[in-house]
Amino acid sequence: MGGASGSAPSPHMRPDSPTMAAPAESLRRRKTGYSDPEPESPPAPGRDPAGSPAHLHTGTFWLTRIVLLKALAFVYFVAFLVAFHQNKQLIGDRGLLPCRVFLKNFQQYFQDRTSWEVFSYMPTILWLMDWSDMNSNLDLLALLGLGISSFVLITGCANMLLMAALWGLYMSLVNVGHVWYSFGPDQDPGGPVLARPHLHGFPLRDPAGAQSCGVLPAPLTLVVPPLRDAQQPLHRAPGALLPLPRPAGVHHPRGAADPVPGSVVRRAANVSLGVLLAWLSMPVVLNLLSSRQVMNTHFNSLHIVNTYGAFGSITKERAEVILQGTASSNASAPDAVWEDYEFKCKPGDPSRRPCLISPYHYRLDWLMWFAAFQTYEHNDWIIHLAGKLLASDAEALSLLAHNPFAGRPPPRWVRGEHYRYKFSRPGGRHAAEGKWWVRKRIGAYFPPLSLEELRPYFRDRGWPLPGPL
C-alpha cells in the first residue's frame, strides 16, 4: 500500500468519480443543513425523514385540524342533543307542528311532480322512512348524529363520509323543522360548507386551489383556506371507511413528482368548487347589498350558501307572552285566579334569575319571544300549545319549567297575556325586593280558550286532538 502512494490514482479514487463525489456531497449537505431524501431509502409511511411522527411535522396544521374537528363535532353534538330532547314535542307525532302534516302538505302541493323533484326541492331522509311512527324516526336521526359527533369529538378523527353523514342528518331535521329551525345557525345546518370541502384524495382548499379561487366572497376566503387539512385520516382506526392515498403531513422530495394520482383532477375540482360557490353566492351578495335585506335565509335546497341577519339595534325592554290558566268555571269572573306557566329560560316570574341559554337551545322559549312581536294569528302553534296545556299534555309540559296545575285537575281556561319586561335598576325598590325584572302588562295576547272551543281549530289544521277531546 505504501508503494501505491506515488502512482496514478485509481479511477475509483478520482475526485470526479462517484466514489469521491458522494462523500464530498454528503459533507456539503451537512454544512448547509439540507439534504434531499435518498430515493433508495424512503421514509417509513407516517413519519418524516428525521423520525418524527407525520402529524407533528411542520406545516401539517395538525393542531388546527384537531381543534377544528373537535369544535365542529361539539356544535353537532349539542345540536343533536337539543333535537333528541325537543323534537318529539315540537315536530313529532303529537308535536306542536307535526312534521308528518308538514310533509303531507308539501307532498300534496307538489303532487304533479316526480318523487325526485320533490326530494331535491326539500331533501330529507324522512322521505325514505316509514311515517307511521315519526317519533322513532326523529329519535333515530338524533341518536345517529349524537353517536357520530361523539366519536369525532372524543377521537378528533373524521373523514369525508362521517362529516357528510352529520351534515345530511342535521339537514334532514332542519328541512322538516318548520319555524323551530328557522334561525340563522340552522339555515347552515351545522356548517355544511365546513364539512363538505374535504374529499379523500382531493383535499379542497389545497394551497394552489385556494389561490385559484380568489374570486370567492371575502368572508368565505377567510373561513375556507384553513380547512385544507381538517380531514383527520382514519386509516389507523379499526373499521376505517375510506383510506387516504397519502398520510397527511408526509412531504415529498424537492423536484419529485406528486405520488398521489390525479393531481390535475384535484386542481380542477378546486377550481370547480370555487366557481360553484361564487355562483351560488350571488344571491347572498345581492341580498346583502339590498336596502330590503332578508334575514336568516338559505338560497338552495342543500343550504350551501345562506345569509345571516342580526337586529339593527338592541332594545332595553322586551315583550313577552305569558300563558296563564285558571280552574274557575267562569273565565270572566272577577274572582278567577289566573296562574302563570313558567318556561325554562324565557322571562316569566320577575323574581327568577335570568338563565344561561348557550350553547343549549330552548327552541320553544325562543319562539315565544318572537311570537310577542306579532299576533297569535301569525303563530297558530301557540294556540296548539294552549290546547295541550288545557289537557295537561305530558309532552308539552316537559318543555316547561313549572306547571301550576301539577297534581291537580287541568285548568278549564288558558289565556295569553302580553307583558313588557326590563331589568330592575340596581339599588332600586324592585331589586331590593329580590326582583330581577320589572314587568308591565300591555294587554291580552289571546282571549281565554277552552278545550271545546279548540276542537274545530285542531281538526282544520290536521293536528292530533289533545287529551280527552
Short mmCIF file of C-alpha atoms in Angstrom, two decimals:
data_model
loop_
_atom_site.label_atom_id
_atom_site.label_comp_id
_atom_site.label_asym_id
_atom_site.label_seq_id
_atom_site.Cartn_x
_atom_site.Cartn_y
_atom_site.Cartn_z
CA MET A 1 0.00 0.00 0.00
CA GLY A 2 2.95 2.31 0.68
CA GLY A 3 4.26 1.91 -2.85
CA ALA A 4 0.97 2.96 -4.35
CA SER A 5 1.22 6.49 -2.98
CA GLY A 6 3.16 7.82 -5.92
CA SER A 7 1.22 6.03 -8.61
CA ALA A 8 -1.66 7.50 -10.59
CA PRO A 9 -4.93 7.47 -8.70
CA SER A 10 -7.28 4.64 -9.40
CA PRO A 11 -10.38 5.52 -11.43
CA HIS A 12 -12.41 4.70 -8.34
CA MET A 13 -10.49 7.27 -6.28
CA ARG A 14 -10.53 10.25 -8.67
CA PRO A 15 -12.22 13.37 -7.26
CA ASP A 16 -14.67 13.40 -10.13
CA SER A 17 -15.64 9.77 -9.65
CA PRO A 18 -18.90 8.77 -7.91
CA THR A 19 -16.94 7.24 -5.06
CA MET A 20 -15.25 10.53 -4.18
CA ALA A 21 -18.21 12.72 -5.11
CA ALA A 22 -20.59 11.04 -2.72
CA PRO A 23 -18.61 11.84 0.50
CA ALA A 24 -18.00 15.39 -0.73
CA GLU A 25 -21.65 15.93 -1.49
CA SER A 26 -22.62 14.44 1.87
CA LEU A 27 -20.22 16.78 3.65
CA ARG A 28 -21.62 19.77 1.74
CA ARG A 29 -25.14 18.87 2.76
CA ARG A 30 -24.16 18.54 6.43
CA LYS A 31 -22.61 22.01 6.31
CA THR A 32 -25.67 23.61 4.71
CA GLY A 33 -28.13 21.73 6.88
CA TYR A 34 -30.09 20.47 3.87
CA SER A 35 -30.24 17.03 2.39
CA ASP A 36 -32.60 15.53 -0.13
CA PRO A 37 -34.17 12.25 0.89
CA GLU A 38 -32.42 9.44 -0.89
CA PRO A 39 -34.77 7.65 -3.28
CA GLU A 40 -33.38 4.25 -2.41
CA SER A 41 -34.32 4.62 1.28
CA PRO A 42 -37.70 6.39 1.52
CA PRO A 43 -39.01 7.29 4.97
CA ALA A 44 -41.45 4.95 6.59
CA PRO A 45 -45.12 5.82 6.00
CA GLY A 46 -46.44 8.20 8.59
CA ARG A 47 -43.01 9.52 9.66
CA ASP A 48 -40.74 12.25 8.31
CA PRO A 49 -37.04 11.63 7.44
CA ALA A 50 -35.96 12.73 10.94
CA GLY A 51 -38.12 10.08 12.53
CA SER A 52 -40.79 12.44 13.90
CA PRO A 53 -44.46 11.48 13.62
CA ALA A 54 -46.05 12.87 10.47
CA HIS A 55 -48.80 14.68 12.35
CA LEU A 56 -46.15 16.71 14.20
CA HIS A 57 -44.33 17.73 11.03
CA THR A 58 -44.02 21.45 10.39
CA GLY A 59 -46.68 22.78 8.05
CA THR A 60 -49.24 20.00 8.55
CA PHE A 61 -51.73 22.14 10.54
CA TRP A 62 -52.27 19.13 12.78
CA LEU A 63 -53.35 21.21 15.79
CA THR A 64 -55.69 23.35 13.69
CA ARG A 65 -57.20 20.23 12.19
CA ILE A 66 -57.85 18.58 15.54
CA VAL A 67 -59.23 21.72 17.19
CA LEU A 68 -61.48 22.46 14.22
CA LEU A 69 -62.85 18.93 14.07
CA LYS A 70 -63.48 18.79 17.81
CA ALA A 71 -65.14 22.23 17.81
CA LEU A 72 -67.37 21.31 14.89
CA ALA A 73 -68.20 17.96 16.49
CA PHE A 74 -69.14 19.77 19.72
CA VAL A 75 -71.54 22.03 17.82
CA TYR A 76 -73.09 19.00 16.15
CA PHE A 77 -73.31 17.15 19.47
CA VAL A 78 -75.22 19.97 21.17
CA ALA A 79 -77.49 20.41 18.14
CA PHE A 80 -78.41 16.72 18.04
CA LEU A 81 -78.84 16.67 21.83
CA VAL A 82 -81.36 19.52 21.55
CA ALA A 83 -83.08 17.64 18.73
CA PHE A 84 -83.31 14.44 20.78
CA HIS A 85 -84.79 16.23 23.80
CA GLN A 86 -87.19 18.57 21.97
CA ASN A 87 -88.09 17.26 18.51
CA LYS A 88 -90.85 14.92 19.66
CA GLN A 89 -92.62 17.75 21.46
CA LEU A 90 -92.16 20.22 18.60
CA ILE A 91 -92.44 18.22 15.35
CA GLY A 92 -93.25 14.67 16.48
CA ASP A 93 -96.44 12.67 16.01
CA ARG A 94 -98.25 14.83 18.57
CA GLY A 95 -95.95 17.82 18.38
CA LEU A 96 -96.93 21.47 18.21
CA LEU A 97 -96.27 21.45 14.45
CA PRO A 98 -96.14 17.77 13.40
CA CYS A 99 -93.64 17.20 10.62
CA ARG A 100 -95.85 14.44 9.20
CA VAL A 101 -98.54 17.03 8.48
CA PHE A 102 -95.91 19.33 7.01
CA LEU A 103 -94.56 16.58 4.71
CA LYS A 104 -98.04 15.55 3.59
CA ASN A 105 -98.97 19.14 2.77
CA PHE A 106 -95.72 19.55 0.89
CA GLN A 107 -96.31 16.32 -0.99
CA GLN A 108 -99.84 17.37 -1.87
CA TYR A 109 -98.68 20.76 -3.12
CA PHE A 110 -96.18 19.09 -5.49
CA GLN A 111 -98.43 16.19 -6.42
CA ASP A 112 -97.80 16.70 -10.14
CA ARG A 113 -94.03 16.41 -9.67
CA THR A 114 -91.87 13.32 -9.63
CA SER A 115 -90.54 11.96 -6.36
CA TRP A 116 -87.02 13.06 -7.24
CA GLU A 117 -88.16 16.65 -7.87
CA VAL A 118 -89.89 16.75 -4.50
CA PHE A 119 -86.84 15.27 -2.76
CA SER A 120 -84.42 17.66 -4.45
CA TYR A 121 -86.58 20.65 -3.53
CA MET A 122 -86.63 19.64 0.15
CA PRO A 123 -84.04 16.93 0.80
CA THR A 124 -84.58 14.95 3.98
CA ILE A 125 -84.01 11.32 4.92
CA LEU A 126 -87.55 11.21 6.30
CA TRP A 127 -88.88 10.90 2.74
CA LEU A 128 -87.36 7.40 2.72
CA MET A 129 -88.69 6.31 6.13
CA ASP A 130 -91.98 4.97 7.43
CA TRP A 131 -94.17 7.81 8.69
CA SER A 132 -96.33 5.66 10.96
CA ASP A 133 -94.01 6.35 13.91
CA MET A 134 -92.38 9.71 13.29
CA ASN A 135 -91.16 9.99 16.89
CA SER A 136 -88.95 6.94 16.40
CA ASN A 137 -87.65 8.35 13.11
CA LEU A 138 -86.72 11.65 14.72
CA ASP A 139 -85.05 9.89 17.65
CA LEU A 140 -83.10 7.67 15.26
CA LEU A 141 -81.72 10.62 13.30
CA ALA A 142 -80.80 12.44 16.51
CA LEU A 143 -79.14 9.38 18.08
CA LEU A 144 -77.14 8.67 14.92
CA GLY A 145 -75.95 12.27 14.94
CA LEU A 146 -75.07 12.04 18.61
CA GLY A 147 -73.10 8.85 18.06
CA ILE A 148 -71.06 10.15 15.12
CA SER A 149 -70.41 13.56 16.67
CA SER A 150 -69.35 11.91 19.94
CA PHE A 151 -66.85 9.76 18.09
CA VAL A 152 -65.34 12.77 16.29
CA LEU A 153 -65.37 14.85 19.49
CA ILE A 154 -63.56 12.21 21.52
CA THR A 155 -61.05 10.99 18.95
CA GLY A 156 -60.55 14.07 16.79
CA CYS A 157 -60.75 11.73 13.78
CA ALA A 158 -63.08 12.12 10.84
CA ASN A 159 -63.30 11.56 7.13
CA MET A 160 -65.46 12.76 4.31
CA LEU A 161 -68.13 10.12 4.87
CA LEU A 162 -68.56 10.86 8.57
CA MET A 163 -68.78 14.63 8.09
CA ALA A 164 -71.19 14.23 5.18
CA ALA A 165 -73.34 11.98 7.38
CA LEU A 166 -73.51 14.62 10.12
CA TRP A 167 -74.45 17.28 7.61
CA GLY A 168 -77.10 15.08 5.96
CA LEU A 169 -78.65 14.03 9.27
CA TYR A 170 -78.94 17.57 10.58
CA MET A 171 -80.18 18.98 7.27
CA SER A 172 -82.88 16.30 7.29
CA LEU A 173 -84.12 17.74 10.59
CA VAL A 174 -83.78 21.36 9.54
CA ASN A 175 -85.86 20.87 6.40
CA VAL A 176 -88.83 19.48 8.35
CA GLY A 177 -88.28 21.60 11.46
CA HIS A 178 -90.66 24.35 10.35
CA VAL A 179 -90.36 27.55 12.39
CA TRP A 180 -88.45 25.79 15.16
CA TYR A 181 -85.42 25.53 12.85
CA SER A 182 -85.80 28.89 11.13
CA PHE A 183 -82.96 30.66 12.94
CA GLY A 184 -79.69 31.78 11.38
CA PRO A 185 -77.48 28.94 12.70
CA ASP A 186 -80.00 26.36 11.46
CA GLN A 187 -80.05 27.73 7.91
CA ASP A 188 -76.48 26.47 7.63
CA PRO A 189 -77.02 23.08 9.29
CA GLY A 190 -74.05 22.52 11.49
CA GLY A 191 -71.77 24.23 8.98
CA PRO A 192 -72.23 22.09 5.86
CA VAL A 193 -69.66 24.17 3.96
CA LEU A 194 -67.15 23.27 6.66
CA ALA A 195 -67.95 19.60 6.35
CA ARG A 196 -68.05 19.21 2.59
CA PRO A 197 -64.75 20.60 1.24
CA HIS A 198 -62.75 17.51 2.21
CA LEU A 199 -62.75 14.57 -0.14
CA HIS A 200 -60.25 11.81 0.45
CA GLY A 201 -57.52 12.13 -2.10
CA PHE A 202 -58.85 15.57 -3.07
CA PRO A 203 -58.24 17.92 -0.11
CA LEU A 204 -60.10 21.01 -1.47
CA ARG A 205 -58.60 24.31 -0.48
CA ASP A 206 -55.24 22.93 -1.21
CA PRO A 207 -52.89 25.97 -1.39
CA ALA A 208 -52.88 26.02 -5.19
CA GLY A 209 -56.62 25.58 -5.25
CA ALA A 210 -57.15 28.36 -2.73
CA GLN A 211 -55.13 30.75 -4.88
CA SER A 212 -57.10 29.85 -7.97
CA CYS A 213 -60.36 30.63 -6.17
CA GLY A 214 -59.51 34.17 -5.18
CA VAL A 215 -62.78 35.43 -6.59
CA LEU A 216 -64.77 34.00 -3.69
CA PRO A 217 -66.53 36.45 -1.36
CA ALA A 218 -64.24 37.78 1.34
CA PRO A 219 -65.97 36.06 4.30
CA LEU A 220 -65.68 32.70 2.56
CA THR A 221 -61.99 33.15 1.81
CA LEU A 222 -61.38 33.82 5.50
CA VAL A 223 -63.12 30.61 6.54
CA VAL A 224 -62.23 28.03 3.94
CA PRO A 225 -58.40 28.12 3.43
CA PRO A 226 -57.52 26.99 6.99
CA LEU A 227 -59.69 23.94 6.45
CA ARG A 228 -57.45 22.32 3.85
CA ASP A 229 -56.08 19.83 6.38
CA ALA A 230 -59.19 19.48 8.52
CA GLN A 231 -59.51 15.84 7.49
CA GLN A 232 -58.06 13.52 10.10
CA PRO A 233 -57.28 10.18 8.46
CA LEU A 234 -58.93 7.13 9.89
CA HIS A 235 -56.57 4.72 8.20
CA ARG A 236 -55.20 3.63 11.61
CA ALA A 237 -58.59 3.20 13.25
CA PRO A 238 -60.44 -0.13 13.09
CA GLY A 239 -63.20 -0.15 10.54
CA ALA A 240 -61.87 2.80 8.57
CA LEU A 241 -64.37 3.81 5.92
CA LEU A 242 -62.14 5.50 3.39
CA PRO A 243 -58.34 5.24 3.17
CA LEU A 244 -56.12 8.18 2.33
CA PRO A 245 -53.71 7.86 -0.60
CA ARG A 246 -51.07 9.61 1.50
CA PRO A 247 -50.88 10.27 5.25
CA ALA A 248 -51.35 13.96 5.93
CA GLY A 249 -48.06 15.71 6.62
CA VAL A 250 -45.69 13.46 4.62
CA HIS A 251 -43.75 15.78 2.33
CA HIS A 252 -42.20 14.90 -1.00
CA PRO A 253 -38.58 15.47 -2.01
CA ARG A 254 -37.92 18.64 -3.91
CA GLY A 255 -38.34 18.18 -7.61
CA ALA A 256 -40.08 14.84 -7.15
CA ALA A 257 -43.43 14.24 -8.80
CA ASP A 258 -46.54 14.12 -6.67
CA PRO A 259 -47.08 10.42 -5.92
CA VAL A 260 -50.83 10.98 -5.44
CA PRO A 261 -52.53 10.25 -8.74
CA GLY A 262 -54.98 12.73 -10.09
CA SER A 263 -53.30 15.99 -9.08
CA VAL A 264 -54.73 17.62 -12.21
CA VAL A 265 -58.17 16.35 -11.28
CA ARG A 266 -57.69 17.74 -7.77
CA ARG A 267 -56.85 21.18 -9.10
CA ALA A 268 -59.82 21.04 -11.44
CA ALA A 269 -62.05 20.09 -8.51
CA ASN A 270 -60.70 23.04 -6.52
CA VAL A 271 -61.44 25.48 -9.32
CA SER A 272 -64.86 23.94 -9.98
CA LEU A 273 -65.84 24.21 -6.32
CA GLY A 274 -64.69 27.82 -6.23
CA VAL A 275 -66.71 28.70 -9.31
CA LEU A 276 -69.74 26.85 -7.94
CA LEU A 277 -69.61 28.65 -4.58
CA ALA A 278 -69.05 32.00 -6.28
CA TRP A 279 -72.07 31.44 -8.50
CA LEU A 280 -74.24 30.25 -5.60
CA SER A 281 -73.13 33.24 -3.52
CA MET A 282 -74.52 35.77 -5.99
CA PRO A 283 -77.99 35.95 -4.36
CA VAL A 284 -76.32 36.24 -0.95
CA VAL A 285 -74.24 39.22 -2.08
CA LEU A 286 -77.23 40.83 -3.81
CA ASN A 287 -79.26 40.38 -0.64
CA LEU A 288 -76.53 41.99 1.46
CA LEU A 289 -76.39 44.97 -0.92
CA SER A 290 -80.16 45.34 -1.00
CA SER A 291 -81.90 48.00 1.06
CA ARG A 292 -84.53 45.39 1.96
CA GLN A 293 -82.44 42.50 3.21
CA VAL A 294 -83.96 39.13 4.02
CA MET A 295 -82.62 37.64 7.25
CA ASN A 296 -81.83 34.00 8.01
CA THR A 297 -82.48 32.72 4.51
CA HIS A 298 -80.85 29.91 2.56
CA PHE A 299 -80.67 30.14 -1.21
CA ASN A 300 -80.64 26.49 -2.23
CA SER A 301 -82.15 23.26 -1.00
CA LEU A 302 -78.83 21.94 0.30
CA HIS A 303 -78.25 25.08 2.40
CA ILE A 304 -74.78 25.53 0.90
CA VAL A 305 -74.96 29.32 0.96
CA ASN A 306 -77.15 31.49 3.13
CA THR A 307 -77.43 34.88 4.69
CA TYR A 308 -77.46 35.54 8.39
CA GLY A 309 -79.03 38.69 9.76
CA ALA A 310 -78.89 40.47 13.06
CA PHE A 311 -81.00 43.10 14.71
CA GLY A 312 -80.02 46.62 13.80
CA SER A 313 -80.39 47.75 17.42
CA ILE A 314 -80.73 46.18 20.84
CA THR A 315 -83.57 47.44 22.98
CA LYS A 316 -83.58 47.82 26.74
CA GLU A 317 -87.03 46.28 27.01
CA ARG A 318 -88.57 43.11 25.62
CA ALA A 319 -92.13 41.96 25.09
CA GLU A 320 -93.14 38.52 26.30
CA VAL A 321 -96.24 36.34 26.12
CA ILE A 322 -97.20 34.85 29.46
CA LEU A 323 -99.52 31.84 29.41
CA GLN A 324 -101.93 31.57 32.32
CA GLY A 325 -104.54 29.05 33.39
CA THR A 326 -107.46 29.07 35.80
CA ALA A 327 -109.63 26.42 37.37
CA SER A 328 -112.58 28.79 37.58
CA SER A 329 -115.66 27.78 35.61
CA ASN A 330 -116.18 31.39 34.56
CA ALA A 331 -113.15 32.97 32.91
CA SER A 332 -114.69 36.44 33.16
CA ALA A 333 -115.40 36.25 36.87
CA PRO A 334 -113.52 38.93 38.82
CA ASP A 335 -112.54 36.38 41.47
CA ALA A 336 -110.97 33.98 38.93
CA VAL A 337 -107.41 33.14 39.94
CA TRP A 338 -105.00 33.03 36.98
CA GLU A 339 -101.73 31.18 37.50
CA ASP A 340 -98.62 31.52 35.34
CA TYR A 341 -96.88 28.74 33.43
CA GLU A 342 -93.12 29.10 33.76
CA PHE A 343 -90.79 28.33 30.87
CA LYS A 344 -87.26 27.02 31.30
CA CYS A 345 -85.34 30.06 30.16
CA LYS A 346 -87.51 32.92 28.95
CA PRO A 347 -88.56 35.71 31.34
CA GLY A 348 -91.59 34.93 33.46
CA ASP A 349 -91.57 35.32 37.23
CA PRO A 350 -89.82 38.66 37.91
CA SER A 351 -88.06 37.11 40.91
CA ARG A 352 -86.40 34.35 38.87
CA ARG A 353 -82.79 34.95 37.91
CA PRO A 354 -82.14 35.03 34.12
CA CYS A 355 -80.67 31.76 32.87
CA LEU A 356 -77.74 30.98 30.60
CA ILE A 357 -79.19 29.86 27.26
CA SER A 358 -75.99 28.91 25.43
CA PRO A 359 -74.93 26.54 23.97
CA TYR A 360 -78.07 24.52 24.67
CA HIS A 361 -81.00 25.99 22.77
CA TYR A 362 -84.57 26.15 24.11
CA ARG A 363 -86.47 26.42 20.86
CA LEU A 364 -89.93 26.95 22.34
CA ASP A 365 -88.70 29.72 24.64
CA TRP A 366 -87.04 31.44 21.69
CA LEU A 367 -90.18 31.24 19.54
CA MET A 368 -92.29 32.60 22.40
CA TRP A 369 -90.19 35.75 22.26
CA PHE A 370 -90.64 36.06 18.50
CA ALA A 371 -94.37 35.46 18.87
CA ALA A 372 -94.54 38.51 21.13
CA PHE A 373 -93.56 40.67 18.14
CA GLN A 374 -96.67 39.54 16.24
CA THR A 375 -100.18 38.33 16.95
CA TYR A 376 -101.33 34.81 17.69
CA GLU A 377 -102.85 34.63 14.20
CA HIS A 378 -99.30 34.64 12.84
CA ASN A 379 -98.24 31.95 15.32
CA ASP A 380 -101.03 29.38 15.43
CA TRP A 381 -98.72 26.91 17.18
CA ILE A 382 -99.21 28.91 20.36
CA ILE A 383 -102.92 28.06 20.25
CA HIS A 384 -101.93 24.43 19.86
CA LEU A 385 -99.76 24.81 22.96
CA ALA A 386 -102.70 26.32 24.85
CA GLY A 387 -104.82 23.29 23.94
CA LYS A 388 -102.13 20.93 25.21
CA LEU A 389 -101.95 22.83 28.50
CA LEU A 390 -105.72 22.54 28.83
CA ALA A 391 -105.32 18.76 28.52
CA SER A 392 -102.20 18.62 30.76
CA ASP A 393 -100.30 17.02 27.87
CA ALA A 394 -97.15 15.41 29.27
CA GLU A 395 -95.04 16.06 26.15
CA ALA A 396 -95.83 19.77 26.07
CA LEU A 397 -95.37 20.16 29.81
CA SER A 398 -91.88 18.61 29.55
CA LEU A 399 -90.81 21.77 27.71
CA LEU A 400 -91.85 23.94 30.65
CA ALA A 401 -90.16 24.59 33.97
CA HIS A 402 -93.27 24.84 36.14
CA ASN A 403 -96.85 23.62 35.76
CA PRO A 404 -99.06 25.40 38.33
CA PHE A 405 -101.65 22.62 37.99
CA ALA A 406 -99.29 19.73 38.71
CA GLY A 407 -101.08 17.15 40.88
CA ARG A 408 -104.39 18.88 40.26
CA PRO A 409 -107.07 18.72 37.58
CA PRO A 410 -106.09 20.58 34.40
CA PRO A 411 -107.23 24.18 34.01
CA ARG A 412 -110.59 24.97 32.47
CA TRP A 413 -109.33 28.03 30.66
CA VAL A 414 -105.98 29.15 29.29
CA ARG A 415 -105.16 32.65 28.06
CA GLY A 416 -102.20 34.60 26.79
CA GLU A 417 -101.17 37.92 28.35
CA HIS A 418 -98.81 40.45 26.80
CA TYR A 419 -96.16 41.93 29.13
CA ARG A 420 -93.20 44.22 28.74
CA TYR A 421 -90.03 43.37 30.67
CA LYS A 422 -86.97 45.35 31.63
CA PHE A 423 -84.20 44.74 34.13
CA SER A 424 -84.69 46.19 37.59
CA ARG A 425 -82.35 49.03 38.44
CA PRO A 426 -79.54 48.05 40.85
CA GLY A 427 -80.25 49.55 44.26
CA GLY A 428 -83.85 50.31 43.33
CA ARG A 429 -87.02 49.20 45.03
CA HIS A 430 -87.61 46.16 42.83
CA ALA A 431 -84.04 44.98 43.21
CA ALA A 432 -84.34 45.31 46.97
CA GLU A 433 -87.39 43.05 46.79
CA GLY A 434 -85.33 40.40 45.03
CA LYS A 435 -86.81 41.02 41.59
CA TRP A 436 -84.59 40.76 38.53
CA TRP A 437 -87.28 42.10 36.22
CA VAL A 438 -89.84 44.83 36.23
CA ARG A 439 -92.83 43.89 34.11
CA LYS A 440 -95.86 45.85 32.96
CA ARG A 441 -98.98 44.44 31.34
CA ILE A 442 -99.56 45.57 27.76
CA GLY A 443 -102.87 43.79 27.19
CA ALA A 444 -104.38 40.48 26.14
CA TYR A 445 -102.46 38.39 23.59
CA PHE A 446 -105.28 35.89 23.03
CA PRO A 447 -108.55 35.51 24.95
CA PRO A 448 -109.38 32.70 27.36
CA LEU A 449 -109.84 29.41 25.49
CA SER A 450 -111.37 26.08 26.46
CA LEU A 451 -110.89 22.60 25.04
CA GLU A 452 -114.32 22.57 23.45
CA GLU A 453 -113.65 25.80 21.58
CA LEU A 454 -110.42 24.43 20.14
CA ARG A 455 -111.95 21.24 18.69
CA PRO A 456 -112.64 22.66 15.15
CA TYR A 457 -109.41 24.65 15.21
CA PHE A 458 -107.35 21.50 15.67
CA ARG A 459 -109.23 19.45 13.10
CA ASP A 460 -108.95 22.12 10.41
CA ARG A 461 -105.17 22.00 10.69
CA GLY A 462 -104.82 18.24 10.92
CA TRP A 463 -103.41 18.40 14.43
CA PRO A 464 -103.98 15.49 16.82
CA LEU A 465 -106.58 16.36 19.42
CA PRO A 466 -105.03 16.58 22.88
CA GLY A 467 -106.26 14.80 25.96
CA PRO A 468 -109.93 13.86 26.30
CA LEU A 469 -111.08 15.50 23.04
#
